[in-house]
PDB file of C-alpha atoms in Angstrom:
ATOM      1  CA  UNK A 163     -97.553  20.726 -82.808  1.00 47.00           C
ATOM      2  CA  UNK A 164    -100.729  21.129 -80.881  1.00 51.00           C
ATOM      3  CA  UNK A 165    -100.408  18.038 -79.087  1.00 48.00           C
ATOM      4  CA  UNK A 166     -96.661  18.509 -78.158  1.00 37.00           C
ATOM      5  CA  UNK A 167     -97.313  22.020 -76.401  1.00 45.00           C
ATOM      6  CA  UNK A 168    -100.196  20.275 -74.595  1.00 49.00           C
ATOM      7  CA  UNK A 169     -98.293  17.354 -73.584  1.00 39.00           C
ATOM      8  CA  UNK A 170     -95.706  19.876 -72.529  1.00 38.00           C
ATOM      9  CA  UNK A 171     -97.923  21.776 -70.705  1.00 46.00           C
ATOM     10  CA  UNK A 172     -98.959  19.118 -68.983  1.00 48.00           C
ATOM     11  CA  UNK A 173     -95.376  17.679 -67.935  1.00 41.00           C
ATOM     12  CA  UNK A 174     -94.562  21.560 -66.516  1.00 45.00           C
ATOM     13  CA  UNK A 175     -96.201  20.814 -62.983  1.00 48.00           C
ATOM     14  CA  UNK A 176     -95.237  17.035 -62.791  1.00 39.00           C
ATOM     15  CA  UNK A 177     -92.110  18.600 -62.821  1.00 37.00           C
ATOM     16  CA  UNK A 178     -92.072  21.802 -60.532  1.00 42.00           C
ATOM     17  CA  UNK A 179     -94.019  19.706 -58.223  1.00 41.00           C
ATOM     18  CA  UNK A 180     -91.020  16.887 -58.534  1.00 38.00           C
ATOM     19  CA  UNK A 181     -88.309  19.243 -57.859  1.00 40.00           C
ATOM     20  CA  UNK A 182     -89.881  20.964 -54.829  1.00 41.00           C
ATOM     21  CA  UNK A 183     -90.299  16.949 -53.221  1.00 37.00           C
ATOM     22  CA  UNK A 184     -86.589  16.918 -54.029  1.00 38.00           C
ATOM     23  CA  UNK A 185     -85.427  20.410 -52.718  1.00 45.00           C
ATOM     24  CA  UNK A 186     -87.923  19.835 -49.293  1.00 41.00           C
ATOM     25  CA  UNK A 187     -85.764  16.481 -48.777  1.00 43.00           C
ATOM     26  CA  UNK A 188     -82.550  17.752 -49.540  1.00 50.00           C
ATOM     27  CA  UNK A 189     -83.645  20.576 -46.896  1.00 59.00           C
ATOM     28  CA  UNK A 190     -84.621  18.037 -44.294  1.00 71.00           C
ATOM     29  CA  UNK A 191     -81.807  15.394 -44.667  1.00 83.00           C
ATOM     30  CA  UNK A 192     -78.142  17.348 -44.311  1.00 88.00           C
ATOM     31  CA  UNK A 193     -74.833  16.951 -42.694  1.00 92.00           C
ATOM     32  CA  UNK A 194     -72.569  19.727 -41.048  1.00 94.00           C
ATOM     33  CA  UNK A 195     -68.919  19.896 -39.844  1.00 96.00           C
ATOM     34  CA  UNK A 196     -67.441  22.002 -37.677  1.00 96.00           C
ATOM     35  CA  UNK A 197     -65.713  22.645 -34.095  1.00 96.00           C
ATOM     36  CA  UNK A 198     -66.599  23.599 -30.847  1.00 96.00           C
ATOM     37  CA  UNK A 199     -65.505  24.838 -27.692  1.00 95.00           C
ATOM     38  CA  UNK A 200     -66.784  24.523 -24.237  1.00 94.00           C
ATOM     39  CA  UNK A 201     -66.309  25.568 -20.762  1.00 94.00           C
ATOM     40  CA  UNK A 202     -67.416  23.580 -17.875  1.00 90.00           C
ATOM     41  CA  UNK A 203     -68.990  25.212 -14.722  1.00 87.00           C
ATOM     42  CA  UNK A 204     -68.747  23.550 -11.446  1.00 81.00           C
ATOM     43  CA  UNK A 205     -71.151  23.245  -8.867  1.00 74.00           C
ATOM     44  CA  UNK A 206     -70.863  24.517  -5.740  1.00 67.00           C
ATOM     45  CA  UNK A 207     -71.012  21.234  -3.778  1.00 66.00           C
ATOM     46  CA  UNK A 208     -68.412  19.921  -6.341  1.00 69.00           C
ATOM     47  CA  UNK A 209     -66.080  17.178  -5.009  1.00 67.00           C
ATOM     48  CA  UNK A 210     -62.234  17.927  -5.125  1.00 72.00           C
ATOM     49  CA  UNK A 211     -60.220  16.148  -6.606  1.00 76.00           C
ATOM     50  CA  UNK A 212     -58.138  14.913  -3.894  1.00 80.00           C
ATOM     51  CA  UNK A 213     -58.790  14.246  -0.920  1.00 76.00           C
ATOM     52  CA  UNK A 214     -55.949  13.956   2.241  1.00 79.00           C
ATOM     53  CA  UNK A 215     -56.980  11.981   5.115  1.00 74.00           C
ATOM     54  CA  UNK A 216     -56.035  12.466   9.333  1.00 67.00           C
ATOM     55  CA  UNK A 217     -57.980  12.292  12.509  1.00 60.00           C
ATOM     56  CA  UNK A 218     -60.064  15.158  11.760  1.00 61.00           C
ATOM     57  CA  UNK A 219     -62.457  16.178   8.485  1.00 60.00           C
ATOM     58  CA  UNK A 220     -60.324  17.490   6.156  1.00 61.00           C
ATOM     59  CA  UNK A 221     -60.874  21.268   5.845  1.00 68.00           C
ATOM     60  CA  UNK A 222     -60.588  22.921   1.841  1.00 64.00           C
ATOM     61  CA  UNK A 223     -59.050  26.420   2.571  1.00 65.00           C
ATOM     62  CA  UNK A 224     -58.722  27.394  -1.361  1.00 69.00           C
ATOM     63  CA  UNK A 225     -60.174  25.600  -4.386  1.00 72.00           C
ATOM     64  CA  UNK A 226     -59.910  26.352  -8.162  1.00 73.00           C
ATOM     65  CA  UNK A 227     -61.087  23.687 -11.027  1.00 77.00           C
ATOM     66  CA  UNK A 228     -61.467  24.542 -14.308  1.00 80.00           C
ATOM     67  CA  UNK A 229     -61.897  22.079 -17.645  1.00 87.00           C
ATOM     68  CA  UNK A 230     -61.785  23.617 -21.059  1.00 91.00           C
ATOM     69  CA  UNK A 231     -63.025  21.538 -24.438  1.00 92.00           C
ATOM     70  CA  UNK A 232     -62.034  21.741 -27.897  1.00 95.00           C
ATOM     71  CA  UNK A 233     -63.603  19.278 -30.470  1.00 95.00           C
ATOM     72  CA  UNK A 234     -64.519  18.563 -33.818  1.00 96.00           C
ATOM     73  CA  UNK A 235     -68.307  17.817 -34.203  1.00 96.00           C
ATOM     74  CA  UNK A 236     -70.402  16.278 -37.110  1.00 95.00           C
ATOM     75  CA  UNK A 237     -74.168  16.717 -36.639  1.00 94.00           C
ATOM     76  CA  UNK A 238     -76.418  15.038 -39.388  1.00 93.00           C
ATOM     77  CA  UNK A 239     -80.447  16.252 -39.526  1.00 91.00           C
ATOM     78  CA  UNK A 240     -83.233  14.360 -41.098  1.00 88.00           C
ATOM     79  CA  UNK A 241     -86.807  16.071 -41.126  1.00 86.00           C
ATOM     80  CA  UNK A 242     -86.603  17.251 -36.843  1.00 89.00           C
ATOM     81  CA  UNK A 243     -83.962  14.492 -35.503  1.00 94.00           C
ATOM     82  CA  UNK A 244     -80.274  14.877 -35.256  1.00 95.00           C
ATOM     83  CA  UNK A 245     -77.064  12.748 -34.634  1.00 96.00           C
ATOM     84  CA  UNK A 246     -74.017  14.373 -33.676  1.00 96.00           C
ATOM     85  CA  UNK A 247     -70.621  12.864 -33.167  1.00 96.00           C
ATOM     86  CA  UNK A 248     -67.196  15.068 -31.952  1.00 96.00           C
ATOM     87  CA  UNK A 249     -64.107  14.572 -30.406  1.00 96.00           C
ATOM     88  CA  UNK A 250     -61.056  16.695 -29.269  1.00 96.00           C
ATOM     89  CA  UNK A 251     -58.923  17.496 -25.991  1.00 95.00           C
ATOM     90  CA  UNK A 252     -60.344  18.294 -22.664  1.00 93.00           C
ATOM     91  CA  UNK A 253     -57.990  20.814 -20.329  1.00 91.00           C
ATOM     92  CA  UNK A 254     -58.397  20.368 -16.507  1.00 88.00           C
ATOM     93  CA  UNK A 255     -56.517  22.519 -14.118  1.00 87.00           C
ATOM     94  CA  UNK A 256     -56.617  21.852 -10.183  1.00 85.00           C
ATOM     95  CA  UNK A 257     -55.616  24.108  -7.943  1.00 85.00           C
ATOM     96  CA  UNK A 258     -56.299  23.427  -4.073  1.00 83.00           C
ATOM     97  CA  UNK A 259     -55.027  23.568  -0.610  1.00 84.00           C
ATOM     98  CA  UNK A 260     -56.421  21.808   2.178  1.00 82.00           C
ATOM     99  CA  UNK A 261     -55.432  20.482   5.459  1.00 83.00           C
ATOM    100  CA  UNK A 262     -56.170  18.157   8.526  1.00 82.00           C
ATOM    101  CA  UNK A 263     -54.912  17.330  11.973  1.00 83.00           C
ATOM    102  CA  UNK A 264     -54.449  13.962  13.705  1.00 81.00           C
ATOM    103  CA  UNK A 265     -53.690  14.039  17.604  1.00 83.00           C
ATOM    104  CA  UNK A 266     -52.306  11.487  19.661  1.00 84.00           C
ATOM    105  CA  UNK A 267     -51.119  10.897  23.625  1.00 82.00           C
ATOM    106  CA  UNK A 268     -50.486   8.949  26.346  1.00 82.00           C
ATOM    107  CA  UNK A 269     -50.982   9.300  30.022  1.00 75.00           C
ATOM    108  CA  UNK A 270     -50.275   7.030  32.666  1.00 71.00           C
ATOM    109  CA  UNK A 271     -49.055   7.288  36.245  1.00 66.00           C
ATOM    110  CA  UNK A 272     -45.206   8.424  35.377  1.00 71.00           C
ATOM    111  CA  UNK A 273     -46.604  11.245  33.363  1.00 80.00           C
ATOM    112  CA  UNK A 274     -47.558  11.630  29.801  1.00 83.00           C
ATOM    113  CA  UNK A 275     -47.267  12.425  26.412  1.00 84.00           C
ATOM    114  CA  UNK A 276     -48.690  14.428  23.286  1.00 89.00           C
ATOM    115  CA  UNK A 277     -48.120  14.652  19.589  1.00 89.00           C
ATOM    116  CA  UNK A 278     -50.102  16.940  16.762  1.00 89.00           C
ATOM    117  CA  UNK A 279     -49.928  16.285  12.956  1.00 86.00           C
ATOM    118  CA  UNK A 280     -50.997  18.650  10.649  1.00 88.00           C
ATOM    119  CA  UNK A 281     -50.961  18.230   7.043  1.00 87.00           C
ATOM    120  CA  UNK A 282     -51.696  21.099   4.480  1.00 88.00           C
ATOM    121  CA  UNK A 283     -52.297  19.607   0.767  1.00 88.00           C
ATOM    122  CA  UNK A 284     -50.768  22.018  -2.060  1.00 90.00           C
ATOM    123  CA  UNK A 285     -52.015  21.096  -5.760  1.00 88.00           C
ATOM    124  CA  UNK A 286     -51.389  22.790  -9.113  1.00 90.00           C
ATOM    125  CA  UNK A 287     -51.877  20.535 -11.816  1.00 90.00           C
ATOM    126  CA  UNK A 288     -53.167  20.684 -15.408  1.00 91.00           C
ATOM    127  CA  UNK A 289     -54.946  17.493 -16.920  1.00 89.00           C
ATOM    128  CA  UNK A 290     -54.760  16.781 -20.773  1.00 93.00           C
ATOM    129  CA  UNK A 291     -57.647  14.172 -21.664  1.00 93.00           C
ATOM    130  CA  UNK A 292     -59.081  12.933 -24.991  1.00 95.00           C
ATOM    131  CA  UNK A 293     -63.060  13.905 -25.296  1.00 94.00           C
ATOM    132  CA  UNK A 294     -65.143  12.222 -27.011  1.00 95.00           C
ATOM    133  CA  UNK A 295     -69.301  12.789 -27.299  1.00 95.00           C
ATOM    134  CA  UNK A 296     -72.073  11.002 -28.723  1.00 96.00           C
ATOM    135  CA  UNK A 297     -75.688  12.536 -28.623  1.00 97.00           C
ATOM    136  CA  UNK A 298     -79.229  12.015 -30.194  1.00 97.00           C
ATOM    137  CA  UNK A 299     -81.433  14.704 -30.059  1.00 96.00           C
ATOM    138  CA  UNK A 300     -85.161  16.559 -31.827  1.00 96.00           C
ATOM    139  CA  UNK A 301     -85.624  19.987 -32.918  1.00 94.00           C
ATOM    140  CA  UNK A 302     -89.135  22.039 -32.020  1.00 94.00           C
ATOM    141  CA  UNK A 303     -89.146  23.482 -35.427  1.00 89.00           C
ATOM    142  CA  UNK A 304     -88.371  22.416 -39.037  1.00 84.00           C
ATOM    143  CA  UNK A 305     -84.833  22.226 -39.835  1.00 76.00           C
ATOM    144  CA  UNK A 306     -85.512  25.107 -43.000  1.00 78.00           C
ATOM    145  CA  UNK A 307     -86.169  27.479 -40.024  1.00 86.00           C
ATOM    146  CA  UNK A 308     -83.201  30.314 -39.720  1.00 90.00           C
ATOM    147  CA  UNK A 309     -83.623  29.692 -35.814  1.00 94.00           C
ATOM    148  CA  UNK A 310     -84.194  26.630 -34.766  1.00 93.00           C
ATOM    149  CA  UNK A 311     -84.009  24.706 -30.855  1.00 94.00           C
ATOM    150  CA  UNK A 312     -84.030  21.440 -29.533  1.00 96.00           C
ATOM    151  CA  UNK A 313     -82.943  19.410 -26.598  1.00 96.00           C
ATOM    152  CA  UNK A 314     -80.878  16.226 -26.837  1.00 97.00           C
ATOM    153  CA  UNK A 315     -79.401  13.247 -24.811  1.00 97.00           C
ATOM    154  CA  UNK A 316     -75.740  11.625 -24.951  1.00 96.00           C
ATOM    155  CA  UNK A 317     -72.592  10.878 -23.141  1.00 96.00           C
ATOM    156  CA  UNK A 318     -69.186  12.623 -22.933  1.00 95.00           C
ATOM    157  CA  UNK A 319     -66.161  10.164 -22.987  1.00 94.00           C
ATOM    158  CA  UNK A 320     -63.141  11.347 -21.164  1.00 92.00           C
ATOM    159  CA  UNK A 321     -60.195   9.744 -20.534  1.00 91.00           C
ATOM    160  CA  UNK A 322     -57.089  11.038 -19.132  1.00 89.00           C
ATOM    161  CA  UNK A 323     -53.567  11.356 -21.570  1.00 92.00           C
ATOM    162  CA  UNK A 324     -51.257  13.346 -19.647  1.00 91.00           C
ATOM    163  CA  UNK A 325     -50.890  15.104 -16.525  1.00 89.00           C
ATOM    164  CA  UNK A 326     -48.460  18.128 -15.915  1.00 91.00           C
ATOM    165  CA  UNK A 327     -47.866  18.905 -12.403  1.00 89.00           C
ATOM    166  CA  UNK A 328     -46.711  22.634 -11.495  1.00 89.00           C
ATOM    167  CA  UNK A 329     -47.134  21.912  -7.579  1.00 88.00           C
ATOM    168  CA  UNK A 330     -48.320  18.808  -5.826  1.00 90.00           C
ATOM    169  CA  UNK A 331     -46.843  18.928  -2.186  1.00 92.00           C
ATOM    170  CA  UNK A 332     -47.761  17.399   1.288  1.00 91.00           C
ATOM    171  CA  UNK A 333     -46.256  19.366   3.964  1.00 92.00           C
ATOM    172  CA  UNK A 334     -46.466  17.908   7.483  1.00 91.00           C
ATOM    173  CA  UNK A 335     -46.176  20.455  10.726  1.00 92.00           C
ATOM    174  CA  UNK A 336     -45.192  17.957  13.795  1.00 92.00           C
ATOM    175  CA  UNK A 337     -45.287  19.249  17.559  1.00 92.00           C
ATOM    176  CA  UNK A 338     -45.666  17.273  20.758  1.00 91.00           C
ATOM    177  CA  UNK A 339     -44.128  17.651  24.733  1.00 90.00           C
ATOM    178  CA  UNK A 340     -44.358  15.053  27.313  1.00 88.00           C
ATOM    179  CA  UNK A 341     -43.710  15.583  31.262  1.00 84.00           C
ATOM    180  CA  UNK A 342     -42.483  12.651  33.198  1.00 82.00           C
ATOM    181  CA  UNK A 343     -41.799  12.444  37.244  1.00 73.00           C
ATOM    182  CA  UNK A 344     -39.252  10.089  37.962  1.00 71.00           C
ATOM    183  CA  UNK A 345     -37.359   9.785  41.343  1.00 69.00           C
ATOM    184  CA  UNK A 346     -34.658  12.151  40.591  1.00 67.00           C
ATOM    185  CA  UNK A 347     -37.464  14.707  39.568  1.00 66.00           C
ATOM    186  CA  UNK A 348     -39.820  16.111  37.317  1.00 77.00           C
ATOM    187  CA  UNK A 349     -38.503  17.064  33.559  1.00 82.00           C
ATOM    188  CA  UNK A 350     -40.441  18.620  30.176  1.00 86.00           C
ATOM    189  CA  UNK A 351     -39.674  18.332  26.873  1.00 87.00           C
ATOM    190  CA  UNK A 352     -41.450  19.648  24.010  1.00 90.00           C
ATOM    191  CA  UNK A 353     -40.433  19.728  19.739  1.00 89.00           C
ATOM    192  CA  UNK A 354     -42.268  20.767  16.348  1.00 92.00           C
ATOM    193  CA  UNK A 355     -40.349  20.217  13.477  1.00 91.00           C
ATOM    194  CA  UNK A 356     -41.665  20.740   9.449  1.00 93.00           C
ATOM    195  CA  UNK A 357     -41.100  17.797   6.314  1.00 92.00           C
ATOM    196  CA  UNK A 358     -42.126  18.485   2.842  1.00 93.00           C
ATOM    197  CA  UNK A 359     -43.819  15.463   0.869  1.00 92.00           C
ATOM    198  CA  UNK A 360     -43.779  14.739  -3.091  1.00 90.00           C
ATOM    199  CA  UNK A 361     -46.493  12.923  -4.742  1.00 87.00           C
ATOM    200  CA  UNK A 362     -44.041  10.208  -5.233  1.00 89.00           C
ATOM    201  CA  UNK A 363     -43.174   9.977  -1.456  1.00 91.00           C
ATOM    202  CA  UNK A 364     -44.747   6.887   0.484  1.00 91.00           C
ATOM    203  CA  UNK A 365     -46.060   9.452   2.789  1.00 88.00           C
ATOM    204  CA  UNK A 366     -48.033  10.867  -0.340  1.00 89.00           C
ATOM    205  CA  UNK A 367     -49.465   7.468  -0.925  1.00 88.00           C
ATOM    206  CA  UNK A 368     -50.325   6.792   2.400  1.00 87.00           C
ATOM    207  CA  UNK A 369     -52.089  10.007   2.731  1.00 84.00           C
ATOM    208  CA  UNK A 370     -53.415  11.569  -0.134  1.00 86.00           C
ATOM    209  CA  UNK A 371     -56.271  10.190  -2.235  1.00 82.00           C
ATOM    210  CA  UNK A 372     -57.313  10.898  -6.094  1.00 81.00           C
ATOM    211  CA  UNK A 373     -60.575  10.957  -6.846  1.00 79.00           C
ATOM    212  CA  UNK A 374     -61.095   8.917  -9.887  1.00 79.00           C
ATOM    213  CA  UNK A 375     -63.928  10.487 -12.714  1.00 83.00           C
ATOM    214  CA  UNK A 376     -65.480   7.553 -14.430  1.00 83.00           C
ATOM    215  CA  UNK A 377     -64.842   7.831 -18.444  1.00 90.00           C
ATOM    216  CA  UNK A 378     -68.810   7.572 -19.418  1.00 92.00           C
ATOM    217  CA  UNK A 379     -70.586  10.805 -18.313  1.00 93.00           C
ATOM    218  CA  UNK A 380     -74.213  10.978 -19.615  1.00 95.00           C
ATOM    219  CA  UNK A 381     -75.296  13.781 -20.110  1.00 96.00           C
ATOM    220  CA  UNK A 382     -78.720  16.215 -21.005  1.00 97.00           C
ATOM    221  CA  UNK A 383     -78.269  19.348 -23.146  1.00 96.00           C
ATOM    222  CA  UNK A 384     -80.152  22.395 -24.863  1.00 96.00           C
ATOM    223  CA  UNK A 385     -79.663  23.367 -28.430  1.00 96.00           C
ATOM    224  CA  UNK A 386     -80.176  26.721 -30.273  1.00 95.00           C
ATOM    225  CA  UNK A 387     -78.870  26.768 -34.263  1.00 93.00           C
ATOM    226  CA  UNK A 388     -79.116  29.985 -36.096  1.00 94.00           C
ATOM    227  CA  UNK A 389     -78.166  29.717 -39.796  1.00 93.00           C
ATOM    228  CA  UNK A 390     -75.727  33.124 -40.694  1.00 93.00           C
ATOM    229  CA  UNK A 391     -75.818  31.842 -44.279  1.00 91.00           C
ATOM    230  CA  UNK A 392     -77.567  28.897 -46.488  1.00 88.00           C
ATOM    231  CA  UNK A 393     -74.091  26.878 -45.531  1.00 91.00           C
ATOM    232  CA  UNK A 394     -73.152  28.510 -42.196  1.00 94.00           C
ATOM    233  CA  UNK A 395     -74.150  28.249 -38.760  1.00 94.00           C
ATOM    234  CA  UNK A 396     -73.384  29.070 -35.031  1.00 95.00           C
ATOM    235  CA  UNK A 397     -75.139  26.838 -32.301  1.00 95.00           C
ATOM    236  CA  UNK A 398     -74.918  27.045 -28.536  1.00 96.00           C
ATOM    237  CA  UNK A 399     -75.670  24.556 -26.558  1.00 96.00           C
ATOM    238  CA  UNK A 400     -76.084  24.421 -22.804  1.00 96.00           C
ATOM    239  CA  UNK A 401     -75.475  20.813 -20.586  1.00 96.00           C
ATOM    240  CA  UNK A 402     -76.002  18.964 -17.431  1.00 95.00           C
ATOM    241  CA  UNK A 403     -73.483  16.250 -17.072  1.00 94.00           C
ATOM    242  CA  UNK A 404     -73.630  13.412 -13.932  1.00 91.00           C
ATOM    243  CA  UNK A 405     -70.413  12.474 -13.087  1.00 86.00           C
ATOM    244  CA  UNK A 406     -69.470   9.145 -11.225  1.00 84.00           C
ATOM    245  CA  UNK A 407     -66.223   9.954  -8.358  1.00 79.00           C
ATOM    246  CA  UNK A 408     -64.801   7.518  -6.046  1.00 73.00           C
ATOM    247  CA  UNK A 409     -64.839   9.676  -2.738  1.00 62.00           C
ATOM    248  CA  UNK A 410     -63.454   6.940  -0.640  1.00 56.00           C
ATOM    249  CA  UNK A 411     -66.985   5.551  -1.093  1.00 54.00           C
ATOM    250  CA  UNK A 412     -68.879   5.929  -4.577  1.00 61.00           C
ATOM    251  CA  UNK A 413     -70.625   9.135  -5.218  1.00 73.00           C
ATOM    252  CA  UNK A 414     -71.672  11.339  -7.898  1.00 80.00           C
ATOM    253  CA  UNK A 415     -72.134  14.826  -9.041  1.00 82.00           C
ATOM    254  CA  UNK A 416     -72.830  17.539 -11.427  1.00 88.00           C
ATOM    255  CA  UNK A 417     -70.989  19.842 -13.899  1.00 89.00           C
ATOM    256  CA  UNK A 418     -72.434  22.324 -16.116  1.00 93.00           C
ATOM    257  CA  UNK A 419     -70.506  22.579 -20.067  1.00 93.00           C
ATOM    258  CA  UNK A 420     -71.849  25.254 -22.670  1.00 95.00           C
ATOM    259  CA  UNK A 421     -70.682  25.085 -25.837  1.00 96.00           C
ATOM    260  CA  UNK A 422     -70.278  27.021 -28.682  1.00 96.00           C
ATOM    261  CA  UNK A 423     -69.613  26.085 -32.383  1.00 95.00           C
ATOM    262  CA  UNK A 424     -69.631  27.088 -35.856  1.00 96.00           C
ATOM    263  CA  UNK A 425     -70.831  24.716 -38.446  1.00 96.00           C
ATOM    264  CA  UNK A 426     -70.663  24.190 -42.266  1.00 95.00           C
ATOM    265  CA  UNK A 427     -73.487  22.176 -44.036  1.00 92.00           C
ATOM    266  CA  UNK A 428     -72.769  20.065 -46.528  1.00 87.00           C
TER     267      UNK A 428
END
């Protein structure tokens, strides 16, 4: 009887000190679920996303773009490295009006001629694309911590499903004169006239330009997880994303999401 006790005795820490191992692994090594939202922030020096072309620069008078995300997200930690995986929709609305002018003339010994173009570009469209994001990323503090923050790297995927237009209008303002001195005497003329364009119109084609996004968009975040409960969690997660637009010529810029989600851990 001795002998069992002892041997028991002796088992007791093997297996406390077993079952901690276990526990500290299952602790570092877990998988959560969950969904997210984000808004994306533009910057200042944004590009628009079309672009209408004349003699002159074209001149933005109003400009409004907003993108909305909604995604599913799985994000699996082991000991201070993390995976995550989501995908959703992405909302984009444009709304912008812009113009240009082109001139043109003539002038020669019989007299001459003028004409003015100006077109004012009317858009109010809303954008449904699929969004898709990969990222890999390391946490400053043990994954057991009730706080926790990191920093990550990835790329969003976004491609474009539907687009609904509300307004998308080219409207042309036309004047000109002309003077002319033949034998029989001098004589003036002068006209201005107005014609409304669709995006369907050739005159549409001819004159408007879309800037296309490219699909990849790496991106560079910030991460802060706070645990509510053992199985529940909020995180939110600030991002710089580079963008790649065809401008006429290739160019690139920046957009800002921040996201906010509440995960389960399984």
């Amino acid at each position: 009887m001795k002998t069992l006790i002892t041997f028991l005795l002796c088992l007791g820490p093997v297996i406390c000190s077993s079952q901690q191992l276990s526990n500290s692994a299952n602790q570092s090594r877990f998988f959560e679920l969950g969904i997210t939202s984000s808004y994306v922030f533009n910057s200042l020096d944004y590009p628009k996303r079309y672009h209408v072309t004349g003699y002159s620069d074209p001149t933005t008078l109003e400009s409004s773009n907003t993108a909305l995300m909604f995604q599913a997200i799985g994000r699996l930690y082991f000991q201070q490295f993390y995976l995550s995986s989501s995908m959703g929709i992405a909302t984009g609305h444009t709304n912008e009006t812009s113009t240009t002018s082109e001139a043109t003339g003539n002038a020669g010994v019989g007299g001459y001629w003028t004409q003015t173009k100006t077109r004012e570009l009317y858009l109010d469209e809303t954008n449904i694309s699929f969004a898709g994001s990969l990222e890999a990323g390391y946490l400053f503090l043990k994954p057991t911590n009730r706080f926790n923050f990191g920093f990550g790297i990835g790329a969003d995927f976004i491609t474009s499903l539907t687009t609904h237009i509300k307004r998308n209008e080219l409207i042309v303002y036309t004047s000109g004169s002309s003077y002319s001195n033949p034998p029989s005497g001098p004589s003036t003329s002068s006209y201005s006239y107005e014609e409304t364009f669709g995006n369907e119109s050739a005159e549409w084609k001819q004159y408007v330009q879309r800037h296309d996004i490219g699909i990849i968009q790496p991106k560079i975040s910030l991460l802060a997880r706070y645990s509510i409960t053992k199985k529940l969690s909020i995180s939110i997660q600030p991002q710089v994303r580079l963008l790649f637009i065809n401008y006429g010529i290739d160019g690139a810029a920046l957009d800002f999401p921040l996201s906010l989600g509440v995960l389960y851990r399984f």
